[in-house]
Amino acid sequence: MAKRSPRISITRAYAAAKAAAAGEYRVLVDRLWPRGVSKDSLHLDEWRKEIAPTAELRRWFGHREDRWDEFRIRYAAELAEKKDDLKELRSLPAKHHLVLLYGARDEEHNNAVVLRDVLLRRRIRKST
């Protein structure tokens, strides 16, 4: 029997202001609450501040695309220190569709992208 891929997706918090679909488990993965978004509108199951990049790393990155490769490596290293948190999140897709919510404007260069790749055990390395 083929192993089923975990169901993990990422969605910008500002686009998630609708009721969660059946089977979704929504986790906000930012250290800061998304500005202007009410808690009720996100329909969150959890807010995992502790798994977000450190304040120092977040400030250094500053959502500068030229720092993306290095941010991915540094954040993956931070996540490697949070094995218990990763284990808990990895166990969710077996029961639910895990939706990682984030607040950044850039949909391709944000911490949720890195976290999803780490959860799916994709290799984090510099792009060429």
XYZ file of C-alpha atoms in Angstrom:
128
model
C 0.000 0.000 0.000
C 1.393 3.410 -0.995
C 2.160 5.862 1.758
C -0.106 8.902 1.606
C 1.581 12.306 1.527
C 0.846 14.558 4.482
C -1.609 17.306 3.739
C 0.121 20.538 4.672
C -0.654 23.848 3.042
C 0.182 27.454 3.755
C -2.201 30.395 3.621
C -1.740 34.077 4.300
C -3.688 35.030 7.433
C -5.368 37.911 5.602
C -6.783 35.457 3.050
C -7.895 32.961 5.686
C -10.681 35.052 7.185
C -13.367 32.499 6.421
C -14.605 29.451 8.232
C -12.199 26.534 8.226
C -13.081 23.729 5.842
C -14.012 20.372 7.313
C -10.910 18.512 8.426
C -8.643 21.577 8.480
C -6.433 22.249 11.463
C -5.229 25.866 11.405
C -2.017 26.938 13.101
C -0.680 30.496 13.106
C 3.112 30.188 12.865
C 4.149 33.819 13.364
C 5.585 35.305 16.526
C 3.466 38.446 16.065
C -0.290 38.582 15.578
C -1.241 39.714 12.020
C -2.086 43.402 12.224
C -5.770 44.212 11.803
C -6.985 40.600 11.878
C -9.422 39.585 14.600
C -8.921 36.334 16.464
C -12.427 35.193 15.549
C -11.861 35.695 11.813
C -8.923 33.261 11.624
C -10.800 30.303 13.099
C -7.519 29.138 14.648
C -6.913 25.858 16.348
C -3.500 26.926 17.680
C -1.047 29.801 17.725
C 2.496 28.410 17.772
C 4.646 31.475 18.510
C 7.465 29.278 19.756
C 8.008 27.711 16.344
C 8.316 31.054 14.565
C 11.744 32.483 13.739
C 13.435 34.261 16.625
C 12.933 38.021 16.775
C 16.611 38.458 15.910
C 16.361 36.296 12.774
C 13.079 37.908 11.731
C 14.575 41.426 12.023
C 17.741 40.382 10.165
C 15.729 38.878 7.286
C 13.397 41.866 6.990
C 11.629 40.064 4.120
C 14.539 40.956 1.843
C 14.515 38.527 -1.039
C 18.323 38.757 -1.369
C 18.576 37.202 2.124
C 16.074 34.399 1.425
C 18.544 31.536 0.942
C 20.430 32.376 4.117
C 17.164 32.892 6.043
C 15.982 29.425 5.017
C 19.192 27.852 6.302
C 19.200 29.805 9.575
C 15.521 29.181 10.271
C 15.864 25.469 9.493
C 18.717 25.379 12.039
C 16.453 27.029 14.625
C 13.722 24.505 13.877
C 16.171 21.631 14.346
C 16.299 22.662 18.013
C 12.501 22.312 18.323
C 12.131 18.595 17.702
C 9.139 18.138 20.029
C 7.187 20.954 18.368
C 7.963 19.557 14.914
C 6.937 16.063 15.995
C 3.577 17.369 17.238
C 2.928 19.276 14.021
C 4.011 16.321 11.874
C 1.464 14.109 13.611
C -1.459 16.385 12.687
C -1.706 15.720 8.922
C -2.522 12.075 9.575
C -5.804 13.239 11.098
C -6.321 16.655 9.520
C -5.311 18.896 6.668
C -2.726 21.101 8.399
C -2.931 24.756 7.340
C -0.002 26.949 8.359
C -1.083 30.596 8.589
C 1.360 33.493 8.290
C 1.077 37.270 8.008
C 3.834 38.256 5.539
C 2.902 39.893 2.237
C 5.351 37.807 0.219
C 3.720 34.449 -0.422
C 6.925 32.765 -1.629
C 9.499 34.071 0.861
C 8.224 33.636 4.415
C 8.716 31.401 7.442
C 5.662 29.237 6.699
C 7.262 28.107 3.424
C 10.386 26.973 5.290
C 8.382 25.341 8.080
C 6.256 23.407 5.580
C 9.390 22.157 3.821
C 10.939 21.097 7.132
C 7.736 19.317 8.164
C 7.692 17.506 4.827
C 11.394 16.766 5.376
C 12.449 18.572 2.238
C 16.087 19.476 2.097
C 16.867 23.119 2.892
C 19.833 24.431 0.928
C 20.891 27.474 -1.034
C 19.259 27.741 -4.427
C 21.513 28.033 -7.424
